[in-house]
Short mmCIF file of C-alpha atoms in Angstrom, two decimals:
data_model
loop_
_atom_site.label_atom_id
_atom_site.label_comp_id
_atom_site.label_asym_id
_atom_site.label_seq_id
_atom_site.Cartn_x
_atom_site.Cartn_y
_atom_site.Cartn_z
CA UNK A 1 0.00 0.00 0.00
CA UNK A 2 2.74 2.45 0.99
CA UNK A 3 4.76 1.72 -2.17
CA UNK A 4 1.69 2.18 -4.37
CA UNK A 5 0.86 5.50 -2.69
CA UNK A 6 4.43 6.72 -3.13
CA UNK A 7 4.40 5.90 -6.85
CA UNK A 8 1.06 7.66 -7.29
CA UNK A 9 2.35 10.73 -5.45
CA UNK A 10 5.41 11.14 -7.62
CA UNK A 11 3.52 10.31 -10.82
CA UNK A 12 1.14 13.19 -10.11
CA UNK A 13 4.03 15.45 -9.16
CA UNK A 14 5.81 14.84 -12.44
CA UNK A 15 2.77 15.64 -14.61
CA UNK A 16 1.82 18.95 -12.98
CA UNK A 17 0.87 21.55 -15.59
CA UNK A 18 3.89 23.62 -16.71
CA UNK A 19 2.44 26.84 -15.26
CA UNK A 20 2.62 25.29 -11.78
CA UNK A 21 6.33 24.53 -12.05
CA UNK A 22 8.80 26.58 -10.05
CA UNK A 23 11.53 26.30 -12.70
CA UNK A 24 11.38 27.36 -16.38
CA UNK A 25 10.49 24.74 -18.98
CA UNK A 26 13.32 23.02 -20.83
CA UNK A 27 13.90 23.91 -24.49
CA UNK A 28 15.50 20.59 -25.48
CA UNK A 29 15.20 16.92 -24.52
CA UNK A 30 18.04 17.04 -22.02
CA UNK A 31 20.47 19.64 -20.69
CA UNK A 32 22.76 17.75 -18.31
CA UNK A 33 24.34 20.25 -15.92
CA UNK A 34 28.00 21.02 -16.46
CA UNK A 35 28.79 21.60 -12.80
CA UNK A 36 32.34 22.66 -13.65
CA UNK A 37 31.38 25.36 -16.16
CA UNK A 38 32.39 28.97 -15.53
CA UNK A 39 29.30 30.18 -17.39
CA UNK A 40 26.85 31.84 -15.00
CA UNK A 41 23.15 31.69 -15.81
CA UNK A 42 19.78 30.84 -14.24
CA UNK A 43 20.51 27.13 -13.77
CA UNK A 44 23.55 25.39 -15.22
CA UNK A 45 25.15 25.32 -18.64
CA UNK A 46 24.59 22.14 -20.65
CA UNK A 47 27.28 19.48 -20.85
CA UNK A 48 28.21 18.58 -24.45
CA UNK A 49 25.82 15.86 -25.64
CA UNK A 50 28.70 13.55 -26.55
CA UNK A 51 29.83 13.52 -22.92
CA UNK A 52 26.42 12.64 -21.44
CA UNK A 53 26.15 9.16 -19.87
CA UNK A 54 23.67 7.22 -17.77
CA UNK A 55 25.63 8.26 -14.67
CA UNK A 56 24.30 11.80 -15.13
CA UNK A 57 20.78 10.50 -14.43
CA UNK A 58 21.51 8.15 -11.52
CA UNK A 59 21.90 8.57 -7.75
CA UNK A 60 21.76 5.91 -5.05
CA UNK A 61 22.11 8.18 -2.06
CA UNK A 62 18.48 7.88 -0.92
CA UNK A 63 18.62 4.10 -0.52
CA UNK A 64 20.07 4.12 2.98
CA UNK A 65 19.31 6.07 6.14
CA UNK A 66 21.48 9.08 6.93
CA UNK A 67 23.43 9.49 10.17
CA UNK A 68 21.37 11.41 12.71
CA UNK A 69 23.92 11.61 15.52
CA UNK A 70 24.10 15.40 15.40
CA UNK A 71 22.74 18.36 17.37
CA UNK A 72 19.31 18.30 15.73
CA UNK A 73 18.98 14.53 15.47
CA UNK A 74 18.11 14.69 11.78
CA UNK A 75 19.85 14.55 8.41
CA UNK A 76 18.72 15.69 4.96
CA UNK A 77 20.13 13.81 1.96
CA UNK A 78 19.43 15.82 -1.19
CA UNK A 79 18.93 14.39 -4.68
CA UNK A 80 18.98 17.64 -6.61
CA UNK A 81 20.77 18.86 -9.73
CA UNK A 82 24.05 19.07 -7.81
CA UNK A 83 23.86 15.30 -7.23
CA UNK A 84 22.00 14.33 -10.42
CA UNK A 85 23.18 16.63 -13.25
CA UNK A 86 20.50 15.20 -15.56
CA UNK A 87 17.86 17.07 -13.53
CA UNK A 88 19.02 20.37 -15.02
CA UNK A 89 16.01 22.20 -16.60
CA UNK A 90 13.58 19.41 -15.58
CA UNK A 91 12.11 21.25 -12.56
CA UNK A 92 12.02 18.36 -10.04
CA UNK A 93 14.16 16.94 -7.25
CA UNK A 94 13.93 14.75 -4.16
CA UNK A 95 15.38 14.53 -0.67
CA UNK A 96 15.39 11.94 2.06
CA UNK A 97 15.14 13.13 5.65
CA UNK A 98 15.99 10.82 8.55
CA UNK A 99 15.11 11.58 12.17
CA UNK A 100 16.39 10.02 15.37
CA UNK A 101 13.86 9.65 18.21
CA UNK A 102 13.25 13.23 19.30
CA UNK A 103 14.95 14.52 16.14
CA UNK A 104 14.01 17.86 14.62
CA UNK A 105 14.26 19.30 11.11
CA UNK A 106 14.23 22.88 12.41
CA UNK A 107 12.12 25.74 11.02
CA UNK A 108 13.28 26.56 7.49
CA UNK A 109 12.04 27.62 4.07
CA UNK A 110 12.53 26.55 0.45
CA UNK A 111 12.47 29.80 -1.55
CA UNK A 112 12.16 28.11 -4.94
CA UNK A 113 9.80 25.17 -4.39
CA UNK A 114 6.76 23.61 -2.82
CA UNK A 115 7.58 20.45 -0.85
CA UNK A 116 5.55 17.24 -0.60
CA UNK A 117 6.67 14.70 2.01
CA UNK A 118 5.80 10.99 2.07
CA UNK A 119 6.44 9.19 5.36
CA UNK A 120 8.54 6.06 4.89
CA UNK A 121 8.72 5.09 8.57
CA UNK A 122 7.69 6.42 11.95
CA UNK A 123 5.46 9.29 13.00
CA UNK A 124 6.15 13.02 12.75
CA UNK A 125 4.62 16.24 14.02
CA UNK A 126 4.81 18.66 11.10
CA UNK A 127 3.62 22.15 10.36
CA UNK A 128 4.00 25.39 8.43
CA UNK A 129 3.20 29.01 9.20
CA UNK A 130 1.24 31.21 6.79
CA UNK A 131 1.97 34.88 6.12
CA UNK A 132 -1.04 35.60 8.35
CA UNK A 133 0.98 33.95 11.14
CA UNK A 134 -1.34 30.93 11.37
CA UNK A 135 0.18 27.56 12.22
CA UNK A 136 -1.10 24.66 10.09
CA UNK A 137 0.05 21.49 11.85
CA UNK A 138 -0.68 17.76 11.88
CA UNK A 139 0.72 14.45 13.07
CA UNK A 140 1.52 12.19 10.11
CA UNK A 141 2.58 8.56 10.03
CA UNK A 142 3.86 5.86 7.66
CA UNK A 143 2.26 6.03 4.20
CA UNK A 144 0.81 9.53 4.69
CA UNK A 145 1.55 12.76 2.80
CA UNK A 146 1.82 16.41 3.82
CA UNK A 147 2.43 19.55 1.74
CA UNK A 148 4.54 22.59 2.62
CA UNK A 149 3.75 25.53 0.31
CA UNK A 150 6.61 27.29 -1.43
CA UNK A 151 8.50 29.82 0.67
CA UNK A 152 6.62 29.27 3.94
CA UNK A 153 8.43 28.47 7.19
CA UNK A 154 7.95 24.82 8.15
CA UNK A 155 9.35 22.05 10.35
CA UNK A 156 9.18 18.33 11.18
CA UNK A 157 9.68 16.77 14.63
CA UNK A 158 9.93 13.11 15.56
CA UNK A 159 8.31 12.84 18.97
CA UNK A 160 8.27 9.05 18.79
CA UNK A 161 10.55 6.52 20.46
CA UNK A 162 11.76 5.03 17.15
CA UNK A 163 13.51 6.53 14.10
CA UNK A 164 11.46 8.10 11.32
CA UNK A 165 12.12 8.93 7.66
CA UNK A 166 10.45 10.73 4.76
CA UNK A 167 10.97 11.18 1.05
CA UNK A 168 10.42 14.81 0.01
CA UNK A 169 9.57 15.90 -3.54
CA UNK A 170 10.14 19.42 -4.88
CA UNK A 171 9.02 21.20 -8.05
CA UNK A 172 12.50 22.64 -8.56
CA UNK A 173 15.82 21.14 -9.56
CA UNK A 174 17.43 23.14 -6.73
CA UNK A 175 14.82 24.29 -4.19
CA UNK A 176 17.25 25.94 -1.81
CA UNK A 177 17.01 25.73 1.98
CA UNK A 178 17.23 28.60 4.45
CA UNK A 179 17.25 27.62 8.12
CA UNK A 180 15.67 30.45 10.10
CA UNK A 181 17.89 30.27 13.19
CA UNK A 182 21.12 29.82 11.24
CA UNK A 183 20.23 32.56 8.76
CA UNK A 184 19.67 35.08 11.54
CA UNK A 185 22.29 34.08 14.09
CA UNK A 186 25.09 32.61 11.96
CA UNK A 187 25.11 34.84 8.87
CA UNK A 188 28.42 36.06 7.48
CA UNK A 189 28.97 38.93 7.93
CA UNK A 190 26.84 38.71 11.08
CA UNK A 191 23.48 40.38 11.58
CA UNK A 192 24.14 43.16 14.12
CA UNK A 193 23.41 42.20 17.71
CA UNK A 194 21.20 45.22 18.27
CA UNK A 195 18.96 44.19 15.36
CA UNK A 196 18.46 40.67 16.75
CA UNK A 197 18.08 41.92 20.32
CA UNK A 198 15.31 44.33 19.26
CA UNK A 199 13.59 41.82 16.99
CA UNK A 200 13.49 39.03 19.56
CA UNK A 201 13.15 41.27 22.62
CA UNK A 202 16.21 39.77 24.30
CA UNK A 203 19.48 41.16 25.61
CA UNK A 204 22.78 41.32 23.75
CA UNK A 205 24.23 38.61 25.99
CA UNK A 206 21.46 36.23 24.94
CA UNK A 207 22.14 37.10 21.29
CA UNK A 208 25.84 36.30 21.67
CA UNK A 209 25.01 33.04 23.45
CA UNK A 210 22.76 31.92 20.60
CA UNK A 211 25.32 32.97 17.99
CA UNK A 212 28.02 30.95 19.73
CA UNK A 213 25.87 27.83 19.69
CA UNK A 214 24.99 28.17 16.00
CA UNK A 215 28.43 29.17 14.77
CA UNK A 216 29.79 27.02 11.90
CA UNK A 217 31.29 23.79 13.19
CA UNK A 218 29.07 23.70 16.27
#
């Protein structure tokens, strides 16, 4: 049942009308990304057709669970154009997210894509926040699907006693991810302390404490 639902989900995702896509339509059959090109454009330059192989369309990184022994207890494994060059101009990508018991995929946004998650294992508390500041939240379990609209802040939390995992689909070859806490407290150059202190109604010492915990390498 779960496998059938997953196939149906991604079949529908791949046949969305072009005007619903986050990325521009392709103008040729394939445009395998030349990730080493110095040409800068909206996407990636095409690799010469003679150099295209089946490897450009293959990735096995979602087959196994990611290591979740980190601060957040979660790990995102992306299958985007940077991992699968053949996705260039096709407007789709996937990710696998693994969660330890108690693991959190912290509040973040995808500026270039809507996200659809399919629960492979476990149970998750998920939600997103609208621009009217309304929380839309639900508990989802194995075989179920939840949608996070493009650009809205969202999260997933495993409150269960066993590991959980999802497959996430995006209508962009490179959806982008901006973690809210890291963006604000670990930007380079840093956001001024007085801006964060005023915004969050906390003191400068609290700002510095948060920054130290979110600094790169922590």
